[in-house]
Amino acid sequence: MLQLQFLSSPPLSAQTLNPNSNTKLLSSFSWLKSTQTLAVKLNPLSLTPKPSKFSLTSRQSEYFDQQQRFSNSSSTASPPASGLPPRFYVGHSVYKGKAALTVEPRAPEFVPLDSGAFKISREGFVLLQFAPAAGVRQYDWSRKQVFSLSVTEIGTLISLGARESCEFFHDPFKGKSEEGKVRKVLKVEPLPDGSGHFFNLGVQNKLLNLDENIYIPITRAEFTVLNSAFSFILPYLLGWHAFANSIKPEEASHVNNANPRYGGDYEWSR
């Protein structure tokens, strides 16, 4: 708070009143009366503040008080009810005249251990979704067919040459009573002019009496984008990012010394 206080001149003693100074004193009093000099006295640390003739509360301090209250309320705001970090869904799509292809990554799964650590239970994968065209720039996603690329299959695509081809076979019910009733084959073959690859997905589903084949041409540039995305996401699909984020220098040194099996130089020290 700003305190504004009039300060008067100190009392005049008899010694200061002499004939030679009367004229100067009168002129000084006249000047003080005409200008009404106001002195500003700031004493925020005083334990016994002196009373003032009037006080003025600055509106700027109210603004700072509001900002402080807003900052405190924001910092103490409770987290979302779920308590989970936000999730992000990403993907990349290629649209052509006969079909559309959407590529989306799926995160790995972890299970907790008794020690409090986590162990990967299922590696991540990349989900390919093929939708046939239903018109000009229109696609029937109700008829889409999906194919999940494992990390090994992703590695095959990344290392595929311009004139090379590959083929993947999936049976979603492998090892179950319905094995062999659904057959999925993904073929990636070079275009005749070498400008890219054909992605051809064939699905035979005896349970639904379905036999469908969807293909889409992928140019060299589009294939390069896919391979770049595959290369980037591959370590995350393996769950290695979780391990890298959990590494602490002091803990890593302690673990390596306690268990030589984890030591980087264990092989060379034998």
mmCIF file of C-alpha atoms in Angstrom:
data_model
loop_
_atom_site.group_PDB
_atom_site.id
_atom_site.type_symbol
_atom_site.label_atom_id
_atom_site.label_comp_id
_atom_site.label_asym_id
_atom_site.label_seq_id
_atom_site.Cartn_x
_atom_site.Cartn_y
_atom_site.Cartn_z
ATOM 1 C CA MET A 1 0.000 0.000 0.000
ATOM 2 C CA LEU A 2 1.217 3.446 -0.811
ATOM 3 C CA GLN A 3 0.958 5.924 2.081
ATOM 4 C CA LEU A 4 1.019 9.591 1.163
ATOM 5 C CA GLN A 5 1.760 11.922 4.035
ATOM 6 C CA PHE A 6 2.198 15.691 4.247
ATOM 7 C CA LEU A 7 5.472 16.622 5.892
ATOM 8 C CA SER A 8 5.601 19.951 7.611
ATOM 9 C CA SER A 9 8.726 21.906 8.412
ATOM 10 C CA PRO A 10 10.287 21.345 11.820
ATOM 11 C CA PRO A 11 9.327 23.809 14.587
ATOM 12 C CA LEU A 12 11.266 26.995 14.486
ATOM 13 C CA SER A 13 13.224 27.876 17.581
ATOM 14 C CA ALA A 14 13.815 31.340 18.841
ATOM 15 C CA GLN A 15 17.358 31.209 17.649
ATOM 16 C CA THR A 16 16.330 30.753 14.053
ATOM 17 C CA LEU A 17 14.119 33.810 14.124
ATOM 18 C CA ASN A 18 16.379 36.728 13.606
ATOM 19 C CA PRO A 19 15.839 39.952 11.711
ATOM 20 C CA ASN A 20 18.111 38.888 8.881
ATOM 21 C CA SER A 21 16.169 35.681 8.112
ATOM 22 C CA ASN A 22 12.599 36.968 8.438
ATOM 23 C CA THR A 23 12.333 37.780 4.774
ATOM 24 C CA LYS A 24 13.654 34.371 3.714
ATOM 25 C CA LEU A 25 11.288 32.542 6.062
ATOM 26 C CA LEU A 26 8.270 34.450 4.837
ATOM 27 C CA SER A 27 9.121 33.680 1.232
ATOM 28 C CA SER A 28 9.643 30.013 2.087
ATOM 29 C CA PHE A 29 6.230 29.779 3.783
ATOM 30 C CA SER A 30 4.594 31.472 0.831
ATOM 31 C CA TRP A 31 6.206 29.086 -1.608
ATOM 32 C CA LEU A 32 5.126 26.038 0.435
ATOM 33 C CA LYS A 33 1.577 27.344 0.639
ATOM 34 C CA SER A 34 1.279 28.045 -3.088
ATOM 35 C CA THR A 35 2.723 24.740 -4.335
ATOM 36 C CA GLN A 36 1.311 22.483 -1.576
ATOM 37 C CA THR A 37 4.287 20.200 -1.754
ATOM 38 C CA LEU A 38 3.395 16.539 -1.197
ATOM 39 C CA ALA A 39 6.033 14.118 0.042
ATOM 40 C CA VAL A 40 5.684 10.418 -0.561
ATOM 41 C CA LYS A 41 6.864 8.249 2.241
ATOM 42 C CA LEU A 42 7.263 4.476 1.689
ATOM 43 C CA ASN A 43 7.828 2.432 4.837
ATOM 44 C CA PRO A 44 6.730 -1.174 4.167
ATOM 45 C CA LEU A 45 9.044 -2.637 6.816
ATOM 46 C CA SER A 46 7.979 -0.454 9.700
ATOM 47 C CA LEU A 47 6.544 -2.402 12.635
ATOM 48 C CA THR A 48 4.620 0.626 13.980
ATOM 49 C CA PRO A 49 3.385 2.551 10.953
ATOM 50 C CA LYS A 50 2.656 6.181 11.617
ATOM 51 C CA PRO A 51 -0.863 7.400 10.922
ATOM 52 C CA SER A 52 -1.236 9.390 7.767
ATOM 53 C CA LYS A 53 -3.756 12.023 6.824
ATOM 54 C CA PHE A 54 -5.033 9.871 3.951
ATOM 55 C CA SER A 55 -4.209 6.583 2.260
ATOM 56 C CA LEU A 56 -4.473 5.382 -1.316
ATOM 57 C CA THR A 57 -4.863 1.744 -2.364
ATOM 58 C CA SER A 58 -3.305 1.056 -5.726
ATOM 59 C CA ARG A 59 -5.572 -0.814 -8.216
ATOM 60 C CA GLN A 60 -2.444 -2.355 -9.632
ATOM 61 C CA SER A 61 -1.992 -4.346 -6.432
ATOM 62 C CA GLU A 62 -5.497 -5.758 -6.894
ATOM 63 C CA TYR A 63 -4.433 -6.964 -10.331
ATOM 64 C CA PHE A 64 -1.396 -8.705 -8.907
ATOM 65 C CA ASP A 65 -3.539 -10.244 -6.150
ATOM 66 C CA GLN A 66 -5.907 -11.635 -8.761
ATOM 67 C CA GLN A 67 -3.015 -12.985 -10.792
ATOM 68 C CA GLN A 68 -1.559 -14.594 -7.679
ATOM 69 C CA ARG A 69 -4.876 -16.214 -6.778
ATOM 70 C CA PHE A 70 -5.296 -17.472 -10.335
ATOM 71 C CA SER A 71 -1.751 -18.847 -10.358
ATOM 72 C CA ASN A 72 -2.275 -20.615 -7.037
ATOM 73 C CA SER A 73 -5.568 -22.126 -8.140
ATOM 74 C CA SER A 74 -4.025 -23.307 -11.398
ATOM 75 C CA SER A 75 -1.020 -24.884 -9.721
ATOM 76 C CA THR A 76 -3.174 -26.698 -7.156
ATOM 77 C CA ALA A 77 -5.786 -27.849 -9.646
ATOM 78 C CA SER A 78 -6.556 -31.512 -9.255
ATOM 79 C CA PRO A 79 -5.453 -33.859 -12.075
ATOM 80 C CA PRO A 80 -8.024 -35.580 -14.290
ATOM 81 C CA ALA A 81 -10.185 -38.148 -12.572
ATOM 82 C CA SER A 82 -8.577 -40.967 -14.511
ATOM 83 C CA GLY A 83 -5.076 -40.000 -13.390
ATOM 84 C CA LEU A 84 -3.684 -41.245 -16.694
ATOM 85 C CA PRO A 85 -1.540 -39.216 -19.114
ATOM 86 C CA PRO A 86 -3.272 -38.031 -22.301
ATOM 87 C CA ARG A 87 -3.245 -40.402 -25.251
ATOM 88 C CA PHE A 88 -2.426 -39.450 -28.813
ATOM 89 C CA TYR A 89 -3.682 -41.179 -31.938
ATOM 90 C CA VAL A 90 -1.626 -40.776 -35.100
ATOM 91 C CA GLY A 91 -1.585 -42.278 -38.533
ATOM 92 C CA HIS A 92 -0.722 -41.728 -42.167
ATOM 93 C CA SER A 93 -3.036 -42.254 -45.128
ATOM 94 C CA VAL A 94 -2.566 -42.721 -48.858
ATOM 95 C CA TYR A 95 -5.564 -42.150 -51.134
ATOM 96 C CA LYS A 96 -5.755 -43.501 -54.662
ATOM 97 C CA GLY A 97 -8.495 -44.071 -57.211
ATOM 98 C CA LYS A 98 -9.181 -47.721 -56.361
ATOM 99 C CA ALA A 99 -8.525 -47.775 -52.616
ATOM 100 C CA ALA A 100 -7.146 -45.986 -49.581
ATOM 101 C CA LEU A 101 -4.492 -47.158 -47.133
ATOM 102 C CA THR A 102 -4.134 -45.984 -43.540
ATOM 103 C CA VAL A 103 -1.072 -46.856 -41.426
ATOM 104 C CA GLU A 104 -1.285 -46.618 -37.621
ATOM 105 C CA PRO A 105 1.159 -47.734 -34.900
ATOM 106 C CA ARG A 106 0.024 -49.763 -31.902
ATOM 107 C CA ALA A 107 1.947 -49.592 -28.638
ATOM 108 C CA PRO A 108 3.509 -52.593 -26.899
ATOM 109 C CA GLU A 109 2.002 -54.057 -23.744
ATOM 110 C CA PHE A 110 3.724 -54.482 -20.377
ATOM 111 C CA VAL A 111 2.900 -56.541 -17.292
ATOM 112 C CA PRO A 112 3.970 -55.641 -13.733
ATOM 113 C CA LEU A 113 6.357 -57.853 -11.796
ATOM 114 C CA ASP A 114 6.464 -58.512 -8.061
ATOM 115 C CA SER A 115 9.604 -56.396 -7.836
ATOM 116 C CA GLY A 116 7.707 -53.332 -9.059
ATOM 117 C CA ALA A 117 9.340 -53.398 -12.478
ATOM 118 C CA PHE A 118 7.571 -54.051 -15.774
ATOM 119 C CA LYS A 119 8.172 -56.656 -18.439
ATOM 120 C CA ILE A 120 7.007 -56.493 -22.037
ATOM 121 C CA SER A 121 4.275 -59.038 -22.710
ATOM 122 C CA ARG A 122 3.467 -58.174 -26.306
ATOM 123 C CA GLU A 123 5.426 -56.232 -28.872
ATOM 124 C CA GLY A 124 3.790 -53.377 -30.694
ATOM 125 C CA PHE A 125 2.825 -53.529 -34.342
ATOM 126 C CA VAL A 126 1.710 -51.386 -37.256
ATOM 127 C CA LEU A 127 -1.889 -51.723 -38.362
ATOM 128 C CA LEU A 128 -2.632 -51.448 -42.092
ATOM 129 C CA GLN A 129 -6.225 -50.662 -43.049
ATOM 130 C CA PHE A 130 -7.348 -51.070 -46.660
ATOM 131 C CA ALA A 131 -10.643 -49.541 -47.787
ATOM 132 C CA PRO A 132 -12.035 -49.968 -51.320
ATOM 133 C CA ALA A 133 -13.220 -46.936 -53.260
ATOM 134 C CA ALA A 134 -16.971 -46.218 -53.299
ATOM 135 C CA GLY A 135 -16.807 -43.290 -55.714
ATOM 136 C CA VAL A 136 -14.666 -40.319 -56.637
ATOM 137 C CA ARG A 137 -12.630 -39.529 -53.525
ATOM 138 C CA GLN A 138 -14.981 -41.680 -51.479
ATOM 139 C CA TYR A 139 -14.069 -44.881 -49.663
ATOM 140 C CA ASP A 140 -16.165 -47.541 -47.999
ATOM 141 C CA TRP A 141 -14.537 -47.957 -44.594
ATOM 142 C CA SER A 142 -17.292 -50.377 -43.539
ATOM 143 C CA ARG A 143 -15.673 -52.877 -45.919
ATOM 144 C CA LYS A 144 -12.147 -52.232 -44.759
ATOM 145 C CA GLN A 145 -9.692 -55.091 -44.275
ATOM 146 C CA VAL A 146 -6.864 -54.933 -41.754
ATOM 147 C CA PHE A 147 -3.409 -56.456 -41.616
ATOM 148 C CA SER A 148 -1.029 -56.196 -38.653
ATOM 149 C CA LEU A 149 2.668 -55.901 -39.436
ATOM 150 C CA SER A 150 5.001 -57.382 -36.827
ATOM 151 C CA VAL A 151 8.403 -55.837 -36.104
ATOM 152 C CA THR A 152 10.086 -58.483 -38.267
ATOM 153 C CA GLU A 153 7.732 -57.821 -41.166
ATOM 154 C CA ILE A 154 8.389 -54.102 -40.782
ATOM 155 C CA GLY A 155 12.101 -54.838 -41.049
ATOM 156 C CA THR A 156 11.446 -56.728 -44.276
ATOM 157 C CA LEU A 157 9.633 -53.744 -45.782
ATOM 158 C CA ILE A 158 12.341 -51.317 -44.693
ATOM 159 C CA SER A 159 15.048 -53.390 -46.382
ATOM 160 C CA LEU A 160 13.017 -53.984 -49.542
ATOM 161 C CA GLY A 161 14.770 -52.898 -52.733
ATOM 162 C CA ALA A 162 13.180 -51.030 -55.614
ATOM 163 C CA ARG A 163 12.897 -54.228 -57.691
ATOM 164 C CA GLU A 164 12.242 -56.643 -54.842
ATOM 165 C CA SER A 165 8.983 -58.110 -53.575
ATOM 166 C CA CYS A 166 7.780 -59.809 -50.411
ATOM 167 C CA GLU A 167 4.748 -61.694 -49.164
ATOM 168 C CA PHE A 168 3.235 -62.120 -45.687
ATOM 169 C CA PHE A 169 0.682 -64.706 -44.630
ATOM 170 C CA HIS A 170 -1.524 -64.380 -41.553
ATOM 171 C CA ASP A 171 -4.033 -66.685 -39.911
ATOM 172 C CA PRO A 172 -5.749 -64.791 -37.058
ATOM 173 C CA PHE A 173 -7.028 -68.073 -35.569
ATOM 174 C CA LYS A 174 -3.761 -69.982 -35.725
ATOM 175 C CA GLY A 175 -3.558 -72.452 -32.850
ATOM 176 C CA LYS A 176 -7.309 -72.270 -32.232
ATOM 177 C CA SER A 177 -10.265 -74.401 -33.243
ATOM 178 C CA GLU A 178 -11.055 -72.065 -36.148
ATOM 179 C CA GLU A 179 -7.564 -72.224 -37.631
ATOM 180 C CA GLY A 180 -7.538 -72.091 -41.417
ATOM 181 C CA LYS A 181 -10.948 -70.452 -41.757
ATOM 182 C CA VAL A 182 -9.497 -66.963 -42.233
ATOM 183 C CA ARG A 183 -6.584 -66.426 -44.557
ATOM 184 C CA LYS A 184 -4.850 -63.095 -45.164
ATOM 185 C CA VAL A 185 -2.042 -62.565 -47.665
ATOM 186 C CA LEU A 186 -0.252 -59.255 -48.158
ATOM 187 C CA LYS A 187 1.908 -58.963 -51.257
ATOM 188 C CA VAL A 188 4.246 -56.047 -51.901
ATOM 189 C CA GLU A 189 5.488 -56.081 -55.480
ATOM 190 C CA PRO A 190 7.384 -53.514 -57.578
ATOM 191 C CA LEU A 191 5.489 -51.495 -60.165
ATOM 192 C CA PRO A 192 6.371 -52.378 -63.789
ATOM 193 C CA ASP A 193 8.115 -49.052 -64.372
ATOM 194 C CA GLY A 194 10.007 -49.212 -61.074
ATOM 195 C CA SER A 195 8.320 -46.076 -59.735
ATOM 196 C CA GLY A 196 7.021 -47.744 -56.571
ATOM 197 C CA HIS A 197 5.262 -50.818 -55.228
ATOM 198 C CA PHE A 198 1.837 -52.434 -55.281
ATOM 199 C CA PHE A 199 0.308 -53.255 -51.900
ATOM 200 C CA ASN A 200 -2.140 -56.082 -52.509
ATOM 201 C CA LEU A 201 -4.196 -57.526 -49.642
ATOM 202 C CA GLY A 202 -6.221 -60.691 -50.230
ATOM 203 C CA VAL A 203 -8.665 -61.895 -47.565
ATOM 204 C CA GLN A 204 -10.517 -65.219 -47.563
ATOM 205 C CA ASN A 205 -12.964 -65.562 -44.710
ATOM 206 C CA LYS A 206 -14.941 -68.809 -44.704
ATOM 207 C CA LEU A 207 -16.816 -67.741 -41.596
ATOM 208 C CA LEU A 208 -18.383 -64.809 -43.469
ATOM 209 C CA ASN A 209 -18.196 -66.355 -46.921
ATOM 210 C CA LEU A 210 -15.955 -63.480 -47.981
ATOM 211 C CA ASP A 211 -13.289 -63.379 -50.641
ATOM 212 C CA GLU A 212 -11.947 -59.898 -51.258
ATOM 213 C CA ASN A 213 -8.861 -58.439 -52.858
ATOM 214 C CA ILE A 214 -7.804 -54.798 -52.371
ATOM 215 C CA TYR A 215 -4.733 -53.299 -53.983
ATOM 216 C CA ILE A 216 -3.253 -49.832 -54.026
ATOM 217 C CA PRO A 217 -0.168 -48.452 -55.807
ATOM 218 C CA ILE A 218 2.397 -46.748 -53.569
ATOM 219 C CA THR A 219 4.858 -44.415 -55.264
ATOM 220 C CA ARG A 220 8.535 -44.371 -54.412
ATOM 221 C CA ALA A 221 8.101 -41.128 -52.454
ATOM 222 C CA GLU A 222 5.147 -42.521 -50.503
ATOM 223 C CA PHE A 223 7.069 -45.727 -49.836
ATOM 224 C CA THR A 224 10.005 -43.666 -48.562
ATOM 225 C CA VAL A 225 7.705 -41.848 -46.124
ATOM 226 C CA LEU A 226 6.338 -45.148 -44.855
ATOM 227 C CA ASN A 227 9.809 -46.617 -44.398
ATOM 228 C CA SER A 228 10.977 -43.516 -42.557
ATOM 229 C CA ALA A 229 8.006 -43.754 -40.185
ATOM 230 C CA PHE A 230 8.635 -47.486 -39.738
ATOM 231 C CA SER A 231 12.304 -46.910 -38.903
ATOM 232 C CA PHE A 232 11.429 -44.258 -36.334
ATOM 233 C CA ILE A 233 8.713 -46.210 -34.527
ATOM 234 C CA LEU A 234 10.441 -49.607 -34.520
ATOM 235 C CA PRO A 235 12.365 -49.196 -31.197
ATOM 236 C CA TYR A 236 9.147 -47.994 -29.544
ATOM 237 C CA LEU A 237 7.275 -51.061 -30.758
ATOM 238 C CA LEU A 238 9.958 -53.144 -29.067
ATOM 239 C CA GLY A 239 9.484 -51.203 -25.838
ATOM 240 C CA TRP A 240 13.101 -50.073 -25.736
ATOM 241 C CA HIS A 241 12.071 -46.459 -25.143
ATOM 242 C CA ALA A 242 10.635 -47.446 -21.743
ATOM 243 C CA PHE A 243 13.922 -49.072 -20.804
ATOM 244 C CA ALA A 244 15.947 -46.069 -22.014
ATOM 245 C CA ASN A 245 13.769 -43.639 -20.044
ATOM 246 C CA SER A 246 14.216 -45.697 -16.870
ATOM 247 C CA ILE A 247 18.023 -45.690 -16.972
ATOM 248 C CA LYS A 248 19.703 -43.680 -14.212
ATOM 249 C CA PRO A 249 23.518 -43.491 -14.039
ATOM 250 C CA GLU A 250 23.787 -44.417 -10.371
ATOM 251 C CA GLU A 251 21.295 -47.273 -10.640
ATOM 252 C CA ALA A 252 22.875 -48.644 -13.820
ATOM 253 C CA SER A 253 26.300 -48.711 -12.150
ATOM 254 C CA HIS A 254 24.861 -50.480 -9.110
ATOM 255 C CA VAL A 255 23.055 -53.109 -11.195
ATOM 256 C CA ASN A 256 26.081 -53.810 -13.360
ATOM 257 C CA ASN A 257 28.328 -54.286 -10.355
ATOM 258 C CA ALA A 258 25.803 -56.446 -8.534
ATOM 259 C CA ASN A 259 25.065 -58.692 -11.491
ATOM 260 C CA PRO A 260 27.951 -59.099 -13.958
ATOM 261 C CA ARG A 261 25.580 -60.643 -16.474
ATOM 262 C CA TYR A 262 24.338 -57.137 -17.247
ATOM 263 C CA GLY A 263 27.803 -55.631 -17.479
ATOM 264 C CA GLY A 264 28.779 -54.265 -20.861
ATOM 265 C CA ASP A 265 32.407 -55.361 -20.432
ATOM 266 C CA TYR A 266 31.639 -58.757 -18.930
ATOM 267 C CA GLU A 267 32.387 -60.596 -22.174
ATOM 268 C CA TRP A 268 35.809 -58.979 -22.536
ATOM 269 C CA SER A 269 36.833 -59.411 -18.906
ATOM 270 C CA ARG A 270 36.662 -63.213 -19.009
#
